[in-house]
CSV table of C-alpha atoms and ligand atoms in Angstrom, one decimal:
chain,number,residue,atom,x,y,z
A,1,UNK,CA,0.0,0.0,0.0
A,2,UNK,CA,2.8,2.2,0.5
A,3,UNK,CA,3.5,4.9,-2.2
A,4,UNK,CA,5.6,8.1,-2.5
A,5,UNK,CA,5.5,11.7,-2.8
A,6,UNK,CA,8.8,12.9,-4.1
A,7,UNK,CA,11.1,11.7,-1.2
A,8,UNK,CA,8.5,11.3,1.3
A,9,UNK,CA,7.3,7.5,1.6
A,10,UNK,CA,3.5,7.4,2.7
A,11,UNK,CA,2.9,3.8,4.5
A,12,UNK,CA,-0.4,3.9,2.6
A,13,UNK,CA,-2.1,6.2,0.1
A,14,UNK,CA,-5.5,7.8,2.0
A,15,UNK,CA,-4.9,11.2,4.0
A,16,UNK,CA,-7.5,13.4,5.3
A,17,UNK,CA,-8.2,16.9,3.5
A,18,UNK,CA,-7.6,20.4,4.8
A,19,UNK,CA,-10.0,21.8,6.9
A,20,UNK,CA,-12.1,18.7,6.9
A,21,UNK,CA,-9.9,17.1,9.8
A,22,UNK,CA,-9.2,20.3,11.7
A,23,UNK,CA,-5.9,19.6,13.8
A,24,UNK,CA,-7.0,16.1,14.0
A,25,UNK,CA,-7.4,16.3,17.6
A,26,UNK,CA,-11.2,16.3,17.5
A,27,UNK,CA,-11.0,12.8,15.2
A,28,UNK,CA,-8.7,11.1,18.2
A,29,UNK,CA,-11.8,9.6,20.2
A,30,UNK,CA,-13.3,8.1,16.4
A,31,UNK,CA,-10.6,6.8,14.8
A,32,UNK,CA,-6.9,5.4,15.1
A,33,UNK,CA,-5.2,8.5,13.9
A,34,UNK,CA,-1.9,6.4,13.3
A,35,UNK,CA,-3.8,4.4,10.5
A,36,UNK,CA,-3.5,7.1,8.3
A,37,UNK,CA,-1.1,7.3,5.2
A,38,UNK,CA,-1.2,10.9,6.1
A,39,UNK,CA,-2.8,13.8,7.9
A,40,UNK,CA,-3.3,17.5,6.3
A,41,UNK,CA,-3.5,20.5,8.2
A,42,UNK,CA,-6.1,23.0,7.7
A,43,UNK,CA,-4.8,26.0,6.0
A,44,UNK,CA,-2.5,28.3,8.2
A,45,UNK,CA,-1.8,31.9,7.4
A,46,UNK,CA,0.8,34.5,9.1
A,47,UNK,CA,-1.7,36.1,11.2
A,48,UNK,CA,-4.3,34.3,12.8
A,49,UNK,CA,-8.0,34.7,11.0
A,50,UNK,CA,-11.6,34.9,11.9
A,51,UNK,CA,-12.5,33.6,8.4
A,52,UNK,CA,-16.0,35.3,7.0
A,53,UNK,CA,-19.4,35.6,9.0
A,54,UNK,CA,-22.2,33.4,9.7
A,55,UNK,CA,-23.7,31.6,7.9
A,56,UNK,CA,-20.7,30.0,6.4
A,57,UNK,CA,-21.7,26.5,5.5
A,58,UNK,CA,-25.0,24.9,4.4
A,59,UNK,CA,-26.2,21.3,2.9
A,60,UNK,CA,-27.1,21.0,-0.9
A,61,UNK,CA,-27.8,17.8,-3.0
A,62,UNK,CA,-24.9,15.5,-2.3
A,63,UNK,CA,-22.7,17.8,-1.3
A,64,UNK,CA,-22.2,20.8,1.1
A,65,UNK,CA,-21.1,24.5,0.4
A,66,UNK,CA,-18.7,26.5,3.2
A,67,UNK,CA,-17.3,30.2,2.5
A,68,UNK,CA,-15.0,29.5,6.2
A,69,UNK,CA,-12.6,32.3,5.0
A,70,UNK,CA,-9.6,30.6,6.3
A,71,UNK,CA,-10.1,30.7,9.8
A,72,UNK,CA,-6.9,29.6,12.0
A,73,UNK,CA,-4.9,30.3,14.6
A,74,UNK,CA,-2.0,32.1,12.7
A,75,UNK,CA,1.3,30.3,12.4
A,76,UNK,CA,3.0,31.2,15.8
A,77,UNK,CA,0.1,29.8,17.7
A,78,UNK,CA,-0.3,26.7,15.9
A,79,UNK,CA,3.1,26.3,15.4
A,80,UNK,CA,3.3,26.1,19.9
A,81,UNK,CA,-0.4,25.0,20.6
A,82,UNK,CA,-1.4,22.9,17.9
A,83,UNK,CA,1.6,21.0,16.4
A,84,UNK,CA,3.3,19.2,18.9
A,85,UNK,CA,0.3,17.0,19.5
A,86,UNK,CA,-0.2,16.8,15.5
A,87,UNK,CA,3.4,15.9,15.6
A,88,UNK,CA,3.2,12.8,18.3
A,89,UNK,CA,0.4,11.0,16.4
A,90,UNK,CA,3.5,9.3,14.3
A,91,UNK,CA,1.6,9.9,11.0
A,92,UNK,CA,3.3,12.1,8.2
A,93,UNK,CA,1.7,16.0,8.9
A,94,UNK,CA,1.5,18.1,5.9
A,95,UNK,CA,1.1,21.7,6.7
A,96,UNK,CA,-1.1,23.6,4.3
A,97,UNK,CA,-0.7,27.3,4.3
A,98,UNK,CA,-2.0,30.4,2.1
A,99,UNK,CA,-1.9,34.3,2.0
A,100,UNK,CA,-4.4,36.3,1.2
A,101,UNK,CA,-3.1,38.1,-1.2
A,102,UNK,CA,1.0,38.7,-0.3
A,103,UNK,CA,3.8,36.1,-2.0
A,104,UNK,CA,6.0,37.3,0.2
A,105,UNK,CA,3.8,35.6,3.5
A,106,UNK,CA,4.1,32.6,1.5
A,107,UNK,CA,8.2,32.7,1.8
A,108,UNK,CA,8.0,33.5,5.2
A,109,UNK,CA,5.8,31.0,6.1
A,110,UNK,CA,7.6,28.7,4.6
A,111,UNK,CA,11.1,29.7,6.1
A,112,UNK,CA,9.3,29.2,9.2
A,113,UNK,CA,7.9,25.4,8.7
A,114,UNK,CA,11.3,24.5,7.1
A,115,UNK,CA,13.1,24.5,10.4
A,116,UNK,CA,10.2,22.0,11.9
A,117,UNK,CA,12.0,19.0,11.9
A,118,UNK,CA,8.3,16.9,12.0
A,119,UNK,CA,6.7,18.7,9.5
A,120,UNK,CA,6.9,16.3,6.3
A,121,UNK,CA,5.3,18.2,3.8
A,122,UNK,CA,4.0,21.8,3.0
A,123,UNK,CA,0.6,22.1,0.9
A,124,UNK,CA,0.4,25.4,-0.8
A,125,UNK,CA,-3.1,26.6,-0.9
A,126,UNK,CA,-3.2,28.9,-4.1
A,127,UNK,CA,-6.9,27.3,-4.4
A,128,UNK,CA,-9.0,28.4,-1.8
A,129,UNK,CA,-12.3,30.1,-3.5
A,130,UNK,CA,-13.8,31.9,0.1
A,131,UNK,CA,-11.0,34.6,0.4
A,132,UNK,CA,-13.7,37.6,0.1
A,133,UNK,CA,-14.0,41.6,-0.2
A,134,UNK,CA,-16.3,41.7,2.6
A,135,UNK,CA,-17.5,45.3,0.6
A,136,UNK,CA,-18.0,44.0,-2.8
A,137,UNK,CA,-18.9,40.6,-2.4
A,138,UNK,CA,-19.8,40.4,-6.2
A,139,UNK,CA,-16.2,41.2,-7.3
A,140,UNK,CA,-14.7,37.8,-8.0
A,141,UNK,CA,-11.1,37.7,-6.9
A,142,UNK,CA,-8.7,35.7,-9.0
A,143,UNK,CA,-6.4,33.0,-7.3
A,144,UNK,CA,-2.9,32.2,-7.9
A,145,UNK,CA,-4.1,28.8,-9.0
A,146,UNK,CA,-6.2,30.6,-12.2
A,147,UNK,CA,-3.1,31.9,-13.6
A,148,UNK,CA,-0.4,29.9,-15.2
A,149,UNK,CA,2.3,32.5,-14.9
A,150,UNK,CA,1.8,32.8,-11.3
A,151,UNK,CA,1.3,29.9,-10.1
A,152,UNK,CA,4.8,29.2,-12.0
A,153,UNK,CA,5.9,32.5,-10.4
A,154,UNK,CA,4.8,30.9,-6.6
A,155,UNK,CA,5.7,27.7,-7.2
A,156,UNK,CA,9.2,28.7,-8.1
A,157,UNK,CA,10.0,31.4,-5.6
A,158,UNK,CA,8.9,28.9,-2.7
A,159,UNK,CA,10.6,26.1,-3.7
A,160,UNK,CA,14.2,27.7,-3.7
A,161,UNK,CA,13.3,29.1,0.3
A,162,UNK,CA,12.8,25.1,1.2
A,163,UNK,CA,14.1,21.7,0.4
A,164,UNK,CA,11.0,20.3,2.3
A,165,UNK,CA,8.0,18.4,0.0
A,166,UNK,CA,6.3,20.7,-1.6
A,167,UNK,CA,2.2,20.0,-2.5
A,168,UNK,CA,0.2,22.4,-4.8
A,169,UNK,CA,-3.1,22.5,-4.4
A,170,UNK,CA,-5.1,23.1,-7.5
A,171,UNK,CA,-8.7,24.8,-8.2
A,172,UNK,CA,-11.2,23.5,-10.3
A,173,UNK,CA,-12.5,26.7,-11.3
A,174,UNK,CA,-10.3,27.0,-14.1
A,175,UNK,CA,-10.5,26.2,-18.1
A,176,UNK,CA,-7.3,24.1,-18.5
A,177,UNK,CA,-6.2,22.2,-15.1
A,178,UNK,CA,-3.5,20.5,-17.2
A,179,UNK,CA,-1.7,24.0,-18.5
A,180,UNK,CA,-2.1,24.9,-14.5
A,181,UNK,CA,-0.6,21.4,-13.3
A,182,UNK,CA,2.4,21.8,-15.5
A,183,UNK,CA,3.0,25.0,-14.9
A,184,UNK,CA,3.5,23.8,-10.8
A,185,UNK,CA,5.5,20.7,-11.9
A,186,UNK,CA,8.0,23.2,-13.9
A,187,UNK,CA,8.5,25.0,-10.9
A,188,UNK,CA,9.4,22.1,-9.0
A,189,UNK,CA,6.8,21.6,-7.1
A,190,UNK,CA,6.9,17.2,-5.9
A,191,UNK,CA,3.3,17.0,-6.5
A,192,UNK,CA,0.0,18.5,-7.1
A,193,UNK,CA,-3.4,17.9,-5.0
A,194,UNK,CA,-6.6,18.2,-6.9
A,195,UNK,CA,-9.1,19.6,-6.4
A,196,UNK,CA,-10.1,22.4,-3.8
A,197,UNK,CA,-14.2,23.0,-4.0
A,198,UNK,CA,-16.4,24.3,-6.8
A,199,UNK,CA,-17.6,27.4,-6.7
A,200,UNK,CA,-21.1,27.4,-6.2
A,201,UNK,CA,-24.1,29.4,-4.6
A,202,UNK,CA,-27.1,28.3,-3.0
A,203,UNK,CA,-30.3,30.8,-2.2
A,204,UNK,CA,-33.1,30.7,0.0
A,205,UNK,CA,-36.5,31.3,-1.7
A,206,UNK,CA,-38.5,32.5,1.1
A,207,UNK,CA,-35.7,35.0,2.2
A,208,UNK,CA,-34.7,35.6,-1.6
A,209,UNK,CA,-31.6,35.7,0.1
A,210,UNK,CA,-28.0,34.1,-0.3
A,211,UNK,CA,-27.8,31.3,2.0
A,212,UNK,CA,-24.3,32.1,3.2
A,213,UNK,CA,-23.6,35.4,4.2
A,214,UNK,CA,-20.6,36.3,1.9
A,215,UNK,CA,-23.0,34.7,-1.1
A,216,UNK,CA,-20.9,32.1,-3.1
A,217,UNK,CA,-18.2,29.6,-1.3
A,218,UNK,CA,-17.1,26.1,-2.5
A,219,UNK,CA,-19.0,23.0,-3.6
A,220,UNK,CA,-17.6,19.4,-2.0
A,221,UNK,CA,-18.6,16.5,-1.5
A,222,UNK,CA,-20.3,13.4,-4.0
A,223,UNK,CA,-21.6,16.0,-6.2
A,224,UNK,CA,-18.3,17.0,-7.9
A,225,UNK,CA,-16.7,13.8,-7.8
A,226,UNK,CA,-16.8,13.3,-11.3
A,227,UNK,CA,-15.4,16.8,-12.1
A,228,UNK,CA,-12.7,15.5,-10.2
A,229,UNK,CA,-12.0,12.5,-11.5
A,230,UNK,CA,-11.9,13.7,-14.9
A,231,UNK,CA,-9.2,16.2,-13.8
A,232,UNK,CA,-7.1,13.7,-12.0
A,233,UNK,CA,-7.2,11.8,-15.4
A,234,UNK,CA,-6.7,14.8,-17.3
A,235,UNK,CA,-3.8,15.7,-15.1
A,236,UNK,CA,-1.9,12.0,-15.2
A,237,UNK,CA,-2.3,12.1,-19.3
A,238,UNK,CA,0.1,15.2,-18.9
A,239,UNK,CA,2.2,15.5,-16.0
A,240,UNK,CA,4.9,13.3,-14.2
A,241,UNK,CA,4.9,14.3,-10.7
A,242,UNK,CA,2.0,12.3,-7.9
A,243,UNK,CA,-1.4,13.7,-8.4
A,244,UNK,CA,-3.2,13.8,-4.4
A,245,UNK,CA,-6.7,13.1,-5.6
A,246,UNK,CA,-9.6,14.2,-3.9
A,247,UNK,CA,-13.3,15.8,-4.5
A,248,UNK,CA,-16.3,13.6,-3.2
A,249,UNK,CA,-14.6,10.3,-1.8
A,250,UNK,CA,-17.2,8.8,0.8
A,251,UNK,CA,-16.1,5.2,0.7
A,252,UNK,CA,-13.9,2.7,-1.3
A,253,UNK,CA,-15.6,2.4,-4.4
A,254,UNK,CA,-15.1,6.2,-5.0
A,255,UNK,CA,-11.5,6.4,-3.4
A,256,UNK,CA,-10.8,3.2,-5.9
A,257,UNK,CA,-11.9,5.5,-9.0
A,258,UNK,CA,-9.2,7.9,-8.2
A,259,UNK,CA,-6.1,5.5,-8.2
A,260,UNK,CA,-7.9,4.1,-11.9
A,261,UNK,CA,-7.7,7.6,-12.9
A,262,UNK,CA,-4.2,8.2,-12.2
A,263,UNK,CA,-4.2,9.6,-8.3
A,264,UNK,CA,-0.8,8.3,-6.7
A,265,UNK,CA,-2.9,9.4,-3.2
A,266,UNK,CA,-6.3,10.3,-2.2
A,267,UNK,CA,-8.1,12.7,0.5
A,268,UNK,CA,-11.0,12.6,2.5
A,269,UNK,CA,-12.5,15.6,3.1
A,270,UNK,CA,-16.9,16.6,3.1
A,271,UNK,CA,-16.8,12.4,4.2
A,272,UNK,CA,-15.3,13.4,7.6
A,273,UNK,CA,-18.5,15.5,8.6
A,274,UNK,CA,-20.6,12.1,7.8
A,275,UNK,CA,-18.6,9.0,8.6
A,276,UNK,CA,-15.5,10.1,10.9
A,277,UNK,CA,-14.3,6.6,9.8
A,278,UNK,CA,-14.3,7.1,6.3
A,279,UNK,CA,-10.9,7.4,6.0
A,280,UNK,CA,-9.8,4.3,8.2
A,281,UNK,CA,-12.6,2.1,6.1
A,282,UNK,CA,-11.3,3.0,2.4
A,283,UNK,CA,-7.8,1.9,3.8
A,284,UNK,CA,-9.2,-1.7,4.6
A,285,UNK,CA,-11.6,-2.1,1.8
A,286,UNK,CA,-8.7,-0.5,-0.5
A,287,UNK,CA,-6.7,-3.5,0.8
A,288,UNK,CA,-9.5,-5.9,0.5
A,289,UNK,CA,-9.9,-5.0,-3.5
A,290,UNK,CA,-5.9,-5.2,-4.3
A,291,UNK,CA,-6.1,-9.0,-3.2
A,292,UNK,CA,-9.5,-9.8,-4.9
A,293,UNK,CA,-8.2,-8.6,-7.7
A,294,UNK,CA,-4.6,-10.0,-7.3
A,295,UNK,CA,-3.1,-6.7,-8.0
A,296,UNK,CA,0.3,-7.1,-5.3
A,297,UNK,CA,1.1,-3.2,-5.3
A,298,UNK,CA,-1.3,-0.2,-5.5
A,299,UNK,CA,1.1,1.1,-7.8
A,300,UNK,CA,0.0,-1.6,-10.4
A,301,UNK,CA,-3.2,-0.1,-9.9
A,302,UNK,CA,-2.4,3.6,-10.2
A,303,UNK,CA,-3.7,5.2,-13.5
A,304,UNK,CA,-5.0,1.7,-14.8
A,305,UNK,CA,-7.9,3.3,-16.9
A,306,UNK,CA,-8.5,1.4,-20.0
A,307,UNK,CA,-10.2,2.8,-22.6
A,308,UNK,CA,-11.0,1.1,-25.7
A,309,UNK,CA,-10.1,2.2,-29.1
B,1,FMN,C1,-15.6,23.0,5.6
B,1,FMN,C2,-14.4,22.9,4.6
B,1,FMN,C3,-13.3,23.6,4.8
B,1,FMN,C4,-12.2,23.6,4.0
B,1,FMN,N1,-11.0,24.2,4.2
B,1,FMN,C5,-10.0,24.1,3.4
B,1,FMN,C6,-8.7,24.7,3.7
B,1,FMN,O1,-8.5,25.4,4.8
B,1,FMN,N2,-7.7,24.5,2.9
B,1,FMN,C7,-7.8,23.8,1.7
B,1,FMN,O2,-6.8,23.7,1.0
B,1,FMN,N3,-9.0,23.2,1.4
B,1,FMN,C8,-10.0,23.3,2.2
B,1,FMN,N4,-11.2,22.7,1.9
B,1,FMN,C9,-11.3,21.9,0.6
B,1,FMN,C10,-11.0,20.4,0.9
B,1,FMN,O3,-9.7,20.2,1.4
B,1,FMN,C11,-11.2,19.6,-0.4
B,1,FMN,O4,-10.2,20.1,-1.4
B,1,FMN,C12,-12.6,19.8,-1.1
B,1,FMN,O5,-13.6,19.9,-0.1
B,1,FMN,C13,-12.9,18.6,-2.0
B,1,FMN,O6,-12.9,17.4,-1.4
B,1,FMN,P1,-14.2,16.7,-0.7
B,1,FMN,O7,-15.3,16.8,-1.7
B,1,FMN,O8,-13.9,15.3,-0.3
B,1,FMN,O9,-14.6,17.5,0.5
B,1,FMN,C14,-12.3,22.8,2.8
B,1,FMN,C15,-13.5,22.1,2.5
B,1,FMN,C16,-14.5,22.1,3.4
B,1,FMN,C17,-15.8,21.3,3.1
């Protein structure tokens, strides 16, 4: 089961997905954290955050939508109050971080998590959709991750600051994800995690209101599952580096449709609000299916898609 991420080896290939897991200390009393290939952060920014106002999350069909806003801590106080727990689970930690709208804060974060000894990874969020102009909250803001040129441009600066394993995390609200996961593999990035949620907007009729209070915010969950899919094959058709798949895996069967399509890893995220176990029960059924199916390495199973011609 185990597979690698540029030089870091992953005993197997499910993690949990940023923000979905918090700092995994409120998953300790449902699961065995240490069964996990891997465990993602959520994002962390210089300063701490209060992320956007309430209403930030509400239910639609098969999925959820959530304008959070980044909330966290801020880097110093996670650094002291939240990672030396993550750090004793004995499970890989991948720190994902973002800046609102400074390259510079990315640097410095990164400076900072590069002396970390236990930190095993760093997940650059140049994806997320609910960073908002609280004034104007009609102007669309574009991310790093919409732009070839500067994703390149991140990419590249961050990756001469650390030798650590670097993770780019990709939006789908974009026309070509393959021009936008090459440009992050010619910067050197190890690998690329797709994707971060769907923007999306959800209104209630008796109000003839938005239902969350900064209007749009990110589709997850089973409803855009096949969006991602079709990017994570999309993706492996192209590029060389892993691809960290994720977008609406609730259970083995979806998780398995991921590695077919060319995901070296995948992430649980909307799944962890449903079924805290999720994660723990695609590892075992993942196993299950390999030896049905007498396939002795996932590996041999990675990007297997076969398409007639
Ligand atoms: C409530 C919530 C908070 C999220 N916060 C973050 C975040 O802080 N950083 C990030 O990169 N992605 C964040 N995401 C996106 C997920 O990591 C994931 O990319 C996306 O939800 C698609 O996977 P899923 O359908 O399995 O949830 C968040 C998603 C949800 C639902």
């Amino acid at each position: 089961m185990s597979v690698n991420i540029g030089k870091l080896k992953l005993k197997n290939p499910v993690m949990v997905a940023s923000g979905t897991f918090g700092y995994a200390e409120e998953f300790r009393d449902f699961i065995d954290l240490k069964k996990l290939g891997a465990i993602v952060t959520k994002t962390i920014t210089l300063k701490p955050r209060q992320g956007n106002p309430a209403p930030r999350t509400c239910e639609t069909p098969a999925g959820m939508l959530n304008s959070i806003g980044l909330e966290n801590p801020g880097i110093d106080v996670f650094l002291k109050e939240k990672f030396p727990a993550l750090a004793k689970i004995g499970v890989p930690v991948i720190v994902s971080i973002a800046s609102e709208h400074d390259p510079d804060e990315f640097i410095q974060l990164v400076k900072r998590l590069d002396k970390v000894n236990n930190v095993a990874a760093i997940e650059l969020n140049i994806s997320c959709p609910n960073i908002k102009d609280l004034k104007d909250k009609s102007k669309v803001k574009t991310l790093i991750s919409q732009d070839k040129d500067a994703t390149y441009r991140l990419v590249k600066s961050v990756r001469r600051a650390t030798k650590k394993v670097l993770i780019t995390k990709l939006s789908p609200n974009v026309s070509s994800i393959v021009e936008i996961a090459s440009a992050a593999q010619d910067a050197g990035s190890d690998a690329v995690a797709l994707i971060n949620t769907l923007t999306g907007m959800s209104i209630d009729i008796q109000k003839r209101a938005p239902k969350l209070s900064v209007v749009t915010g990110g589709l997850s969950g089973p409803a855009i599952r096949p969006v991602a899919v079709r990017m994570v094959w999309e993706a492996y058709n192209k590029i060389d580096i892993p691809i960290i798949g994720m977008g609406g895996i609730i259970d083995t069967a979806s998780a398995l449709e991921f590695f077919i399509a060319g995901a070296s890893v995948i992430s649980v995220g909307t799944a962890n609000f449903i079924n805290p176990s999720a994660s723990v029960e695609i590892i075992s059924g993942v196993q299950k299916y390999l030896r049905q199916n007498n396939i002795k390495d996932i590996n041999g199973l990675i990007g297997g898609l076969e398409i007639e011609t």
